[in-house]
Each structure stands twice: as structure tokens, then as C-alpha cells.
Short mmCIF file of N, CA and C in Angstrom, two decimals:
data_model
loop_
_atom_site.label_atom_id
_atom_site.label_comp_id
_atom_site.label_asym_id
_atom_site.label_seq_id
_atom_site.Cartn_x
_atom_site.Cartn_y
_atom_site.Cartn_z
N MET A 1 -74.26 45.75 -47.26
CA MET A 1 -74.46 46.01 -46.18
C MET A 1 -73.85 45.24 -45.35
N ASN A 2 -73.85 46.36 -43.68
CA ASN A 2 -72.98 45.76 -43.15
C ASN A 2 -74.55 46.30 -41.31
N ARG A 3 -73.83 45.53 -39.92
CA ARG A 3 -74.09 46.45 -39.20
C ARG A 3 -73.06 47.74 -39.00
N ARG A 4 -71.85 48.39 -39.33
CA ARG A 4 -71.37 49.33 -39.59
C ARG A 4 -71.87 50.78 -40.20
N ALA A 5 -72.48 49.84 -41.14
CA ALA A 5 -73.10 51.03 -42.41
C ALA A 5 -73.80 51.35 -41.60
N LEU A 6 -74.81 51.18 -40.66
CA LEU A 6 -76.22 52.00 -40.00
C LEU A 6 -75.66 52.53 -38.67
N ILE A 7 -74.46 51.53 -38.13
CA ILE A 7 -73.46 53.31 -37.14
C ILE A 7 -73.29 53.90 -37.51
N LEU A 8 -72.56 54.29 -39.07
CA LEU A 8 -72.31 55.19 -39.32
C LEU A 8 -73.18 56.00 -39.81
N ALA A 9 -74.39 55.37 -40.78
CA ALA A 9 -75.50 56.40 -40.68
C ALA A 9 -76.47 56.37 -39.57
N LEU A 10 -76.26 56.49 -38.72
CA LEU A 10 -76.89 56.75 -37.32
C LEU A 10 -76.66 58.15 -36.68
N PRO A 11 -75.69 58.25 -37.21
CA PRO A 11 -75.58 60.14 -35.93
C PRO A 11 -75.36 61.07 -38.05
N ALA A 12 -75.44 60.61 -38.40
CA ALA A 12 -76.22 61.77 -40.08
C ALA A 12 -77.33 61.91 -39.87
N LEU A 13 -78.17 61.11 -39.63
CA LEU A 13 -79.50 61.24 -40.14
C LEU A 13 -79.88 61.76 -38.48
N ALA A 14 -79.08 61.23 -37.32
CA ALA A 14 -79.74 62.34 -36.69
C ALA A 14 -80.29 63.70 -36.95
N ILE A 15 -78.62 64.29 -37.43
CA ILE A 15 -78.71 66.24 -37.31
C ILE A 15 -79.66 66.38 -38.79
N ARG A 16 -80.08 65.34 -39.30
CA ARG A 16 -79.98 66.11 -40.81
C ARG A 16 -81.99 66.99 -40.07
N PRO A 17 -82.44 67.71 -40.79
CA PRO A 17 -83.99 68.88 -39.85
C PRO A 17 -84.74 67.57 -40.28
N ALA A 18 -85.68 67.36 -39.33
CA ALA A 18 -87.08 67.26 -39.45
C ALA A 18 -87.31 67.09 -40.30
N LYS A 19 -88.09 65.77 -40.65
CA LYS A 19 -89.23 66.49 -41.47
C LYS A 19 -90.68 66.64 -41.04
N ALA A 20 -91.51 66.92 -41.87
CA ALA A 20 -92.35 68.29 -41.43
C ALA A 20 -93.67 66.04 -41.47
N ALA A 21 -92.66 65.26 -41.99
CA ALA A 21 -93.79 63.41 -41.82
C ALA A 21 -93.39 62.29 -41.63
N PRO A 22 -93.99 61.74 -41.79
CA PRO A 22 -92.87 60.25 -42.18
C PRO A 22 -92.42 60.07 -43.19
N GLU A 23 -92.19 59.90 -44.50
CA GLU A 23 -91.69 59.80 -46.03
C GLU A 23 -92.61 58.69 -46.24
N PRO A 24 -93.38 58.31 -47.73
CA PRO A 24 -93.71 56.45 -48.34
C PRO A 24 -92.67 56.18 -48.31
N TYR A 25 -92.24 54.38 -48.51
CA TYR A 25 -91.46 53.98 -48.84
C TYR A 25 -92.76 52.57 -49.71
N THR A 26 -92.38 52.04 -50.60
CA THR A 26 -92.88 51.01 -51.82
C THR A 26 -91.54 49.80 -51.42
N LEU A 27 -92.39 48.98 -51.33
CA LEU A 27 -91.55 47.11 -50.95
C LEU A 27 -91.56 46.61 -52.32
N ASP A 28 -90.41 46.49 -52.21
CA ASP A 28 -89.43 46.05 -53.98
C ASP A 28 -90.52 44.25 -52.83
N ALA A 29 -91.04 43.95 -53.31
CA ALA A 29 -91.90 42.53 -52.81
C ALA A 29 -90.77 41.75 -53.86
N LYS A 30 -90.40 41.53 -55.20
CA LYS A 30 -88.87 40.71 -55.52
C LYS A 30 -88.07 40.49 -54.60
N ASN A 31 -87.39 40.86 -54.79
CA ASN A 31 -86.33 41.36 -54.06
C ASN A 31 -87.08 41.15 -52.24
N SER A 32 -87.46 41.02 -51.32
CA SER A 32 -88.06 41.26 -50.13
C SER A 32 -88.20 39.35 -50.10
N ARG A 33 -88.11 39.06 -48.77
CA ARG A 33 -88.70 37.85 -48.13
C ARG A 33 -88.92 37.95 -47.14
N VAL A 34 -90.66 37.16 -46.44
CA VAL A 34 -91.31 37.07 -45.67
C VAL A 34 -90.55 35.41 -45.27
N ALA A 35 -89.77 34.96 -44.53
CA ALA A 35 -89.90 33.55 -44.03
C ALA A 35 -89.78 33.09 -42.78
N PHE A 36 -89.95 31.87 -42.08
CA PHE A 36 -90.44 31.08 -40.99
C PHE A 36 -89.78 30.25 -40.86
N ILE A 37 -89.25 29.56 -39.42
CA ILE A 37 -89.17 28.10 -39.41
C ILE A 37 -90.69 27.97 -38.16
N PHE A 38 -90.14 26.51 -38.23
CA PHE A 38 -91.00 25.82 -36.90
C PHE A 38 -90.27 24.14 -37.29
N VAL A 39 -90.76 24.29 -36.04
CA VAL A 39 -89.12 22.63 -36.05
C VAL A 39 -90.40 21.14 -36.11
N VAL A 40 -90.06 20.63 -36.63
CA VAL A 40 -90.91 19.67 -36.73
C VAL A 40 -89.82 18.03 -36.33
N GLY A 41 -90.57 17.26 -35.16
CA GLY A 41 -89.90 16.60 -34.84
C GLY A 41 -88.07 16.97 -34.89
N GLY A 42 -88.26 17.96 -33.52
CA GLY A 42 -86.40 17.89 -33.62
C GLY A 42 -85.28 18.91 -34.89
N GLN A 43 -86.23 18.85 -36.16
CA GLN A 43 -84.88 19.73 -37.58
C GLN A 43 -86.41 20.08 -37.43
N GLY A 44 -85.40 21.64 -37.96
CA GLY A 44 -86.12 22.95 -39.11
C GLY A 44 -86.55 22.84 -39.55
N VAL A 45 -87.92 23.67 -39.84
CA VAL A 45 -88.75 23.55 -41.53
C VAL A 45 -88.66 25.42 -41.54
N ARG A 46 -88.18 24.83 -43.59
CA ARG A 46 -88.16 26.38 -43.45
C ARG A 46 -88.62 27.07 -44.35
N GLY A 47 -89.79 27.84 -44.31
CA GLY A 47 -90.78 28.21 -45.57
C GLY A 47 -91.06 29.74 -45.73
N THR A 48 -92.28 30.45 -46.72
CA THR A 48 -92.77 30.43 -46.80
C THR A 48 -93.57 31.36 -47.63
N MET A 49 -93.76 32.50 -46.87
CA MET A 49 -95.78 33.15 -47.84
C MET A 49 -94.76 34.52 -48.53
N PRO A 50 -95.66 35.14 -49.29
CA PRO A 50 -95.39 36.10 -49.66
C PRO A 50 -96.11 37.65 -49.32
N VAL A 51 -96.11 38.69 -49.45
CA VAL A 51 -96.21 39.94 -48.83
C VAL A 51 -97.57 40.05 -50.10
N ALA A 52 -99.27 40.64 -49.30
CA ALA A 52 -99.80 41.03 -50.41
C ALA A 52 -99.74 42.63 -50.45
N SER A 53 -99.78 43.31 -49.74
CA SER A 53 -99.96 44.81 -49.78
C SER A 53 -98.55 45.03 -47.50
N ALA A 54 -97.72 46.62 -49.03
CA ALA A 54 -97.72 47.25 -47.61
C ALA A 54 -96.96 48.36 -47.49
N ARG A 55 -97.64 48.74 -46.51
CA ARG A 55 -97.65 50.54 -46.57
C ARG A 55 -96.49 50.54 -44.88
N ILE A 56 -95.86 52.00 -45.87
CA ILE A 56 -94.59 51.83 -44.66
C ILE A 56 -93.98 53.53 -45.25
N ALA A 57 -94.20 53.85 -43.98
CA ALA A 57 -93.70 55.76 -43.65
C ALA A 57 -92.28 55.60 -42.83
N LEU A 58 -91.36 56.15 -42.88
CA LEU A 58 -89.91 56.31 -41.82
C LEU A 58 -90.08 57.48 -42.43
N ASP A 59 -89.37 58.55 -40.85
CA ASP A 59 -89.01 59.87 -40.79
C ASP A 59 -87.63 59.23 -39.63
N LEU A 60 -86.40 58.73 -40.73
CA LEU A 60 -85.12 58.41 -40.42
C LEU A 60 -84.41 59.33 -39.56
N ALA A 61 -85.31 60.81 -39.27
CA ALA A 61 -84.76 61.75 -38.49
C ALA A 61 -85.61 61.40 -36.69
N ASN A 62 -86.24 60.21 -36.78
CA ASN A 62 -87.46 60.42 -35.78
C ASN A 62 -88.05 59.41 -36.09
N ILE A 63 -87.41 57.98 -36.45
CA ILE A 63 -87.82 56.12 -35.94
C ILE A 63 -88.90 56.07 -35.42
N ALA A 64 -89.22 56.84 -34.47
CA ALA A 64 -90.37 56.56 -33.09
C ALA A 64 -91.48 56.65 -34.89
N SER A 65 -91.66 58.31 -35.59
CA SER A 65 -92.67 59.02 -36.18
C SER A 65 -93.52 57.69 -37.03
N SER A 66 -92.06 56.69 -37.38
CA SER A 66 -91.66 55.76 -38.76
C SER A 66 -93.80 54.77 -38.54
N SER A 67 -93.94 54.18 -39.22
CA SER A 67 -95.05 52.69 -39.06
C SER A 67 -95.52 51.66 -40.85
N VAL A 68 -95.51 50.72 -40.81
CA VAL A 68 -95.23 49.27 -40.85
C VAL A 68 -96.91 49.14 -41.13
N ALA A 69 -97.65 48.62 -41.84
CA ALA A 69 -98.83 47.97 -41.97
C ALA A 69 -98.82 47.51 -42.93
N THR A 70 -99.15 45.90 -43.53
CA THR A 70 -98.90 44.59 -44.50
C THR A 70 -99.62 43.74 -44.11
N THR A 71 -99.88 43.18 -44.79
CA THR A 71 -100.62 41.79 -45.57
C THR A 71 -99.88 41.41 -46.48
N LEU A 72 -100.16 39.87 -45.59
CA LEU A 72 -99.69 38.33 -46.64
C LEU A 72 -100.63 38.04 -46.73
N ASP A 73 -99.92 36.56 -47.13
CA ASP A 73 -100.96 35.91 -48.03
C ASP A 73 -100.53 34.32 -47.57
N PRO A 74 -101.22 34.21 -46.93
CA PRO A 74 -101.21 32.12 -46.97
C PRO A 74 -101.37 31.71 -46.94
N THR A 75 -102.31 31.30 -48.17
CA THR A 75 -102.38 31.00 -48.73
C THR A 75 -101.56 29.61 -49.85
N ARG A 76 -101.03 31.09 -50.67
CA ARG A 76 -99.73 30.83 -50.66
C ARG A 76 -98.30 30.16 -50.45
N ALA A 77 -98.32 30.27 -48.72
CA ALA A 77 -97.45 29.26 -48.48
C ALA A 77 -96.71 28.47 -48.66
N ARG A 78 -95.52 29.01 -48.72
CA ARG A 78 -93.97 27.09 -48.72
C ARG A 78 -93.43 26.75 -47.87
N THR A 79 -93.57 25.29 -48.07
CA THR A 79 -92.65 25.02 -46.38
C THR A 79 -91.30 23.95 -47.63
N GLY A 80 -90.84 22.95 -47.44
CA GLY A 80 -90.35 22.34 -47.99
C GLY A 80 -90.82 21.39 -49.08
N PHE A 81 -91.96 20.56 -48.06
CA PHE A 81 -92.10 20.17 -48.92
C PHE A 81 -93.73 19.80 -49.02
N ALA A 82 -94.68 19.56 -49.39
CA ALA A 82 -95.77 19.46 -50.33
C ALA A 82 -97.29 19.53 -48.06
N LEU A 83 -96.79 17.91 -48.13
CA LEU A 83 -97.66 17.59 -46.01
C LEU A 83 -97.22 18.32 -45.61
N ALA A 84 -96.33 19.16 -45.28
CA ALA A 84 -96.14 20.36 -45.11
C ALA A 84 -96.85 21.36 -44.88
N THR A 85 -96.87 21.62 -46.24
CA THR A 85 -97.25 22.98 -46.74
C THR A 85 -99.27 22.32 -46.24
N ASP A 86 -99.62 21.42 -46.98
CA ASP A 86 -101.11 21.33 -46.41
C ASP A 86 -101.19 21.47 -45.16
N ALA A 87 -100.77 20.93 -44.51
CA ALA A 87 -100.90 20.98 -43.00
C ALA A 87 -100.49 22.09 -42.31
N MET A 88 -99.96 22.81 -43.48
CA MET A 88 -100.09 24.25 -41.97
C MET A 88 -100.90 25.19 -42.56
N THR A 89 -101.47 25.51 -44.12
CA THR A 89 -102.74 25.90 -44.61
C THR A 89 -103.73 25.52 -44.49
N GLY A 90 -104.14 23.74 -43.81
CA GLY A 90 -105.13 23.63 -43.78
C GLY A 90 -105.79 23.94 -42.19
N PRO A 91 -106.83 23.99 -42.35
CA PRO A 91 -107.51 24.14 -40.81
C PRO A 91 -107.14 24.12 -39.23
N GLY A 92 -106.05 23.81 -39.19
CA GLY A 92 -105.57 23.31 -38.03
C GLY A 92 -104.25 24.61 -37.97
N ILE A 93 -104.01 24.53 -38.77
CA ILE A 93 -103.50 26.22 -38.53
C ILE A 93 -103.48 27.20 -38.97
N LEU A 94 -102.90 27.56 -40.44
CA LEU A 94 -103.81 28.50 -40.35
C LEU A 94 -104.73 28.74 -41.17
N ASP A 95 -104.89 27.95 -41.42
CA ASP A 95 -107.01 27.22 -42.24
C ASP A 95 -107.30 28.37 -42.37
N VAL A 96 -105.81 29.02 -43.31
CA VAL A 96 -106.52 29.66 -44.64
C VAL A 96 -107.76 29.31 -45.71
N GLU A 97 -108.25 28.54 -46.16
CA GLU A 97 -110.10 29.07 -46.96
C GLU A 97 -110.23 29.42 -46.13
N ARG A 98 -110.54 30.04 -44.32
CA ARG A 98 -111.50 30.97 -43.88
C ARG A 98 -110.75 31.82 -43.15
N HIS A 99 -109.33 32.26 -43.79
CA HIS A 99 -108.64 33.33 -43.31
C HIS A 99 -107.20 33.36 -44.13
N PRO A 100 -108.08 34.28 -45.93
CA PRO A 100 -106.64 34.46 -46.16
C PRO A 100 -105.96 35.46 -46.46
N LYS A 101 -105.69 36.08 -45.09
CA LYS A 101 -105.13 37.29 -44.33
C LYS A 101 -104.58 37.32 -43.89
N ILE A 102 -103.16 37.39 -43.11
CA ILE A 102 -102.58 37.40 -42.22
C ILE A 102 -101.96 38.82 -42.08
N THR A 103 -102.10 39.92 -40.95
CA THR A 103 -101.80 41.57 -40.65
C THR A 103 -100.78 41.42 -40.27
N PHE A 104 -100.52 42.44 -39.94
CA PHE A 104 -99.75 43.08 -39.56
C PHE A 104 -99.95 45.01 -39.63
N ARG A 105 -99.62 45.53 -37.77
CA ARG A 105 -99.42 47.20 -37.67
C ARG A 105 -98.40 47.34 -36.94
N SER A 106 -97.32 48.03 -36.92
CA SER A 106 -97.21 48.75 -36.12
C SER A 106 -97.43 49.65 -35.15
N THR A 107 -96.86 49.44 -34.47
CA THR A 107 -97.84 50.79 -32.75
C THR A 107 -96.83 51.51 -32.12
N ALA A 108 -95.45 51.18 -31.82
CA ALA A 108 -93.94 51.47 -31.70
C ALA A 108 -92.61 51.10 -32.23
N ILE A 109 -92.50 51.98 -32.58
CA ILE A 109 -90.74 51.86 -33.63
C ILE A 109 -89.83 51.93 -32.36
N GLN A 110 -88.41 51.77 -31.98
CA GLN A 110 -87.86 52.07 -31.13
C GLN A 110 -86.43 51.98 -31.84
N VAL A 111 -85.34 52.87 -31.28
CA VAL A 111 -84.29 52.60 -31.60
C VAL A 111 -83.27 51.69 -30.58
N SER A 112 -82.55 50.72 -30.64
CA SER A 112 -81.94 50.64 -29.51
C SER A 112 -80.36 49.61 -29.66
N GLY A 113 -79.29 50.12 -29.30
CA GLY A 113 -78.22 49.92 -29.40
C GLY A 113 -77.64 50.14 -30.71
N LEU A 114 -77.54 48.42 -31.62
CA LEU A 114 -76.86 48.40 -32.96
C LEU A 114 -78.25 48.05 -34.14
N GLY A 115 -80.04 47.99 -33.31
CA GLY A 115 -80.81 47.47 -33.98
C GLY A 115 -81.88 48.77 -33.44
N GLY A 116 -83.00 47.73 -33.19
CA GLY A 116 -84.39 48.35 -32.67
C GLY A 116 -85.33 47.69 -32.26
N GLN A 117 -86.74 47.83 -31.54
CA GLN A 117 -87.37 47.15 -31.50
C GLN A 117 -89.41 47.82 -32.35
N MET A 118 -89.16 46.82 -32.90
CA MET A 118 -91.42 47.36 -33.67
C MET A 118 -91.42 45.95 -32.42
N GLU A 119 -92.70 47.38 -32.25
CA GLU A 119 -94.20 46.89 -31.45
C GLU A 119 -94.89 46.83 -32.73
N GLY A 120 -95.73 46.39 -31.93
CA GLY A 120 -97.40 45.64 -33.29
C GLY A 120 -98.93 44.77 -32.52
N ASP A 121 -99.33 44.68 -33.33
CA ASP A 121 -100.48 43.84 -33.52
C ASP A 121 -100.49 42.40 -34.27
N LEU A 122 -100.25 41.81 -34.13
CA LEU A 122 -100.70 40.23 -35.77
C LEU A 122 -101.45 40.18 -35.14
N THR A 123 -102.17 39.72 -36.20
CA THR A 123 -103.43 39.17 -36.59
C THR A 123 -103.70 38.06 -37.57
N ILE A 124 -103.79 36.57 -37.71
CA ILE A 124 -103.52 35.39 -37.04
C ILE A 124 -105.37 34.84 -37.60
N ARG A 125 -105.23 33.84 -38.53
CA ARG A 125 -106.41 33.36 -37.72
C ARG A 125 -107.96 34.13 -37.39
N GLY A 126 -107.92 35.48 -37.78
CA GLY A 126 -108.50 36.37 -36.67
C GLY A 126 -107.99 36.80 -35.93
N VAL A 127 -107.33 36.26 -34.97
CA VAL A 127 -106.83 36.66 -34.07
C VAL A 127 -105.59 37.60 -33.54
N THR A 128 -106.11 38.93 -32.95
CA THR A 128 -104.82 39.78 -33.15
C THR A 128 -104.56 39.68 -31.45
N ARG A 129 -102.69 39.60 -31.55
CA ARG A 129 -102.27 39.36 -29.96
C ARG A 129 -100.73 40.87 -30.05
N PRO A 130 -100.44 41.58 -29.39
CA PRO A 130 -99.62 41.74 -29.56
C PRO A 130 -97.79 41.45 -30.11
N VAL A 131 -97.26 41.57 -30.61
CA VAL A 131 -95.48 40.89 -30.61
C VAL A 131 -94.65 41.98 -30.83
N THR A 132 -93.05 42.22 -30.13
CA THR A 132 -91.91 42.61 -30.44
C THR A 132 -90.81 41.66 -31.59
N LEU A 133 -90.58 42.33 -32.37
CA LEU A 133 -89.88 42.71 -32.87
C LEU A 133 -88.27 42.57 -33.06
N GLY A 134 -87.20 41.64 -33.77
CA GLY A 134 -86.28 43.26 -33.43
C GLY A 134 -86.59 43.14 -35.03
N ALA A 135 -85.52 44.81 -35.08
CA ALA A 135 -85.67 46.02 -36.49
C ALA A 135 -83.92 46.19 -36.40
N SER A 136 -83.71 45.66 -37.73
CA SER A 136 -82.09 46.51 -38.09
C SER A 136 -82.61 47.52 -39.75
N LEU A 137 -82.30 48.60 -39.32
CA LEU A 137 -81.77 49.12 -40.60
C LEU A 137 -80.69 49.48 -41.19
N TYR A 138 -80.75 49.07 -42.19
CA TYR A 138 -79.15 49.40 -42.75
C TYR A 138 -79.41 49.88 -44.71
N ARG A 139 -77.57 50.37 -45.18
CA ARG A 139 -78.09 51.72 -46.27
C ARG A 139 -77.03 50.93 -46.80
N ARG A 140 -76.63 51.02 -48.47
CA ARG A 140 -75.33 50.32 -48.82
C ARG A 140 -74.58 51.36 -48.57
N THR A 141 -74.10 49.68 -47.90
CA THR A 141 -72.60 50.38 -47.76
C THR A 141 -71.10 51.43 -48.23
N GLY A 142 -71.51 52.55 -47.61
CA GLY A 142 -70.17 53.75 -47.99
C GLY A 142 -70.54 54.58 -49.50
N ILE A 143 -72.15 54.51 -49.10
CA ILE A 143 -72.69 55.75 -49.95
C ILE A 143 -74.32 56.16 -49.19
N ASP A 144 -74.03 56.82 -49.25
CA ASP A 144 -75.26 58.57 -48.65
C ASP A 144 -76.68 58.11 -48.72
N ASP A 145 -77.63 57.59 -48.82
CA ASP A 145 -78.37 56.96 -49.83
C ASP A 145 -79.16 56.62 -48.57
N GLN A 146 -80.53 57.63 -48.67
CA GLN A 146 -81.48 56.91 -48.60
C GLN A 146 -83.30 56.41 -49.20
N ASN A 147 -82.45 56.44 -50.59
CA ASN A 147 -83.86 56.24 -51.46
C ASN A 147 -84.55 54.76 -51.36
N ASN A 148 -82.65 53.92 -50.62
CA ASN A 148 -82.98 52.67 -50.86
C ASN A 148 -82.72 51.99 -49.55
N LEU A 149 -83.89 51.34 -48.92
CA LEU A 149 -82.90 51.15 -47.86
C LEU A 149 -83.85 49.09 -47.09
N THR A 150 -82.60 48.71 -46.32
CA THR A 150 -83.26 47.16 -46.51
C THR A 150 -83.58 47.32 -45.13
N VAL A 151 -84.11 46.78 -44.76
CA VAL A 151 -85.15 46.73 -43.24
C VAL A 151 -85.16 45.03 -42.63
N GLN A 152 -83.88 44.69 -41.89
CA GLN A 152 -84.52 43.20 -41.52
C GLN A 152 -85.28 43.02 -40.17
N ILE A 153 -85.76 42.36 -39.72
CA ILE A 153 -86.65 41.87 -38.56
C ILE A 153 -87.24 40.80 -38.18
N SER A 154 -86.23 39.96 -36.92
CA SER A 154 -86.88 38.80 -36.66
C SER A 154 -87.40 38.33 -35.37
N GLY A 155 -88.01 38.30 -34.79
CA GLY A 155 -88.59 36.95 -33.62
C GLY A 155 -88.83 35.63 -33.67
N GLU A 156 -90.12 35.77 -33.11
CA GLU A 156 -90.35 34.79 -32.37
C GLU A 156 -91.99 34.83 -31.33
N ILE A 157 -92.82 33.94 -32.53
CA ILE A 157 -94.54 34.26 -31.89
C ILE A 157 -95.01 32.47 -31.57
N SER A 158 -95.72 32.87 -30.40
CA SER A 158 -95.98 31.15 -30.67
C SER A 158 -98.32 30.97 -31.20
N ARG A 159 -97.59 30.06 -31.81
CA ARG A 159 -98.79 29.60 -33.18
C ARG A 159 -100.08 29.41 -31.95
N ALA A 160 -99.17 28.51 -30.89
CA ALA A 160 -100.23 28.30 -29.86
C ALA A 160 -101.59 29.22 -29.81
N ALA A 161 -100.70 30.70 -29.59
CA ALA A 161 -101.63 32.26 -29.28
C ALA A 161 -102.90 32.84 -30.28
N PHE A 162 -102.59 32.50 -30.61
CA PHE A 162 -103.14 32.18 -32.49
C PHE A 162 -104.17 31.16 -32.49
N GLY A 163 -104.29 30.40 -31.58
CA GLY A 163 -105.36 28.89 -32.78
C GLY A 163 -104.84 28.37 -33.84
N ALA A 164 -102.89 28.32 -33.79
CA ALA A 164 -102.87 27.23 -34.91
C ALA A 164 -101.94 26.48 -34.27
N SER A 165 -102.73 25.73 -33.51
CA SER A 165 -102.14 24.55 -32.41
C SER A 165 -102.25 23.19 -32.80
N ALA A 166 -102.79 22.64 -34.37
CA ALA A 166 -103.38 21.47 -34.82
C ALA A 166 -101.82 20.91 -34.79
N PHE A 167 -101.48 19.38 -34.98
CA PHE A 167 -100.09 18.92 -34.27
C PHE A 167 -98.92 18.90 -33.65
N SER A 168 -99.60 19.48 -32.12
CA SER A 168 -98.95 20.29 -31.00
C SER A 168 -97.87 18.79 -31.12
N ASP A 169 -98.15 17.77 -30.32
CA ASP A 169 -97.38 16.23 -30.33
C ASP A 169 -96.46 16.91 -31.77
N LEU A 170 -96.68 17.44 -32.69
CA LEU A 170 -94.88 16.56 -33.63
C LEU A 170 -94.32 17.21 -34.10
N VAL A 171 -95.30 19.02 -33.44
CA VAL A 171 -94.39 21.09 -34.28
C VAL A 171 -94.65 21.37 -33.35
N ALA A 172 -93.23 21.71 -33.01
CA ALA A 172 -92.79 22.62 -31.33
C ALA A 172 -93.96 24.38 -31.67
N ASP A 173 -94.15 24.48 -30.84
CA ASP A 173 -95.35 25.90 -31.25
C ASP A 173 -94.19 27.28 -31.01
N SER A 174 -93.51 27.26 -30.55
CA SER A 174 -92.32 28.79 -31.10
C SER A 174 -92.25 28.42 -32.61
N VAL A 175 -92.43 29.64 -33.21
CA VAL A 175 -92.43 30.03 -34.67
C VAL A 175 -91.12 30.96 -34.44
N THR A 176 -90.42 30.95 -35.34
CA THR A 176 -89.17 31.89 -35.47
C THR A 176 -88.81 32.51 -37.09
N LEU A 177 -89.50 33.96 -36.86
CA LEU A 177 -89.55 35.00 -38.10
C LEU A 177 -88.81 35.85 -38.72
N ASP A 178 -88.24 35.56 -39.92
CA ASP A 178 -86.73 35.83 -40.30
C ASP A 178 -87.18 36.67 -41.93
N ILE A 179 -87.71 38.38 -40.79
CA ILE A 179 -87.71 38.90 -42.82
C ILE A 179 -86.69 39.61 -43.21
N LEU A 180 -86.55 39.91 -44.90
CA LEU A 180 -85.66 40.56 -45.48
C LEU A 180 -86.73 41.95 -45.85
N ALA A 181 -86.93 43.19 -46.11
CA ALA A 181 -87.38 44.44 -46.73
C ALA A 181 -87.42 45.01 -46.86
N ARG A 182 -87.10 45.07 -48.23
CA ARG A 182 -86.88 45.97 -49.87
C ARG A 182 -87.27 47.06 -49.83
N VAL A 183 -87.34 48.22 -49.31
CA VAL A 183 -87.59 48.81 -49.82
C VAL A 183 -87.35 51.00 -50.59
N THR A 184 -88.17 51.02 -51.05
CA THR A 184 -87.71 52.35 -51.89
C THR A 184 -87.93 53.31 -51.24
N ARG A 185 -87.58 54.75 -51.34
CA ARG A 185 -88.46 56.12 -51.15
C ARG A 185 -89.31 55.80 -52.44
N ALA A 186 -90.30 56.58 -52.03
CA ALA A 186 -91.99 56.87 -52.86
C ALA A 186 -91.02 57.90 -54.07
N ALA A 187 -91.67 57.88 -55.59
CA ALA A 187 -91.84 59.21 -55.90
C ALA A 187 -92.65 59.86 -55.15
#
């Protein structure tokens, strides 16, 4: 999959008749990933967090009417080493014992240039803030298949904005998100 496939797909998607409503897609959790990177002492530390549930509705003829709602499981978040994982899931950062889920619900999805933007409400530690993330939609190269798609989502958030500010003398405030979602049109 590549951006060229997306560019080639957009005109074909745009001329299709509009559907009555967005269609449900299911997340292939096994082949998807929610990754994040935070900086400790000038070095990037990569981690992952599993998706607990996702509701995805896509209207490929009118992307703006699409929606995403997902819940992540921070109790199973992992980094490359145990000490960082323990600190991240502990009370000063994610506080997973009191806040065992992270949620995101889209409020607007827009196409711009070669990709798009997804705006939504992100809730971490019981604190909800609006975020804007970059988003790109791909299909398999050379195949006019809208049943199996890949969504790449990226952006940065401030952990302090959600009250996850412990270890600020060691860990940078900005967390980079790198999400790859493989979705299949529901039967």
C-alpha cells in the first residue's frame, strides 16, 4: 500500500453514488497496532497499547460522515523495559488502577491533500481534551477493494494536559502517536 494507491483511489471513491449511511467496519486487532513514543533523557522509548474495542463507520463517498470510537486498555500497555512500563502505568502517569481505559471518539473527519485530519475527544485519566490527528486511508495497490482498508493515524499529545505529568524532570511532555489500523467491511 502506498500514497499513490490512495491518490488513485480518491477519484474512484468520489464518483460512486452516496450511500444512505456510513458502513460498519471491524478492526483486525491482531494486525493493527497502537504505538507511542516518549522521550526519556533525550532517547525515544517506544511502547504499545492494545485496543479493547472499536466502532468504525466509514462512508467512502463522504468521508466527513464517517466516525470512529475506540477504547484502549492501558493496563496492558508495554514499553521495551519493565521499569518504564511500571512508571507509565503507575499513579503518576496513566494511573491504570483508577483509570483502566483510554477512549477516543471522533468529532470531525476531513480530507485534505494526500491525507486528512481526524478531530476528536481523547480521555486519559478521566480527563477529556480535544485532539487533532493526521489520518491517511489506504487500500491494496492495484486492487479496487474497499472491503479491506488500512488507516494510518499519527500526531502528538501533551501528557500534562491529561494530568499525566509525573517524572517531568526525566520524561518529555510530548508523546507521539503512531497508529496502524487494518479494517474490514462488516458482513
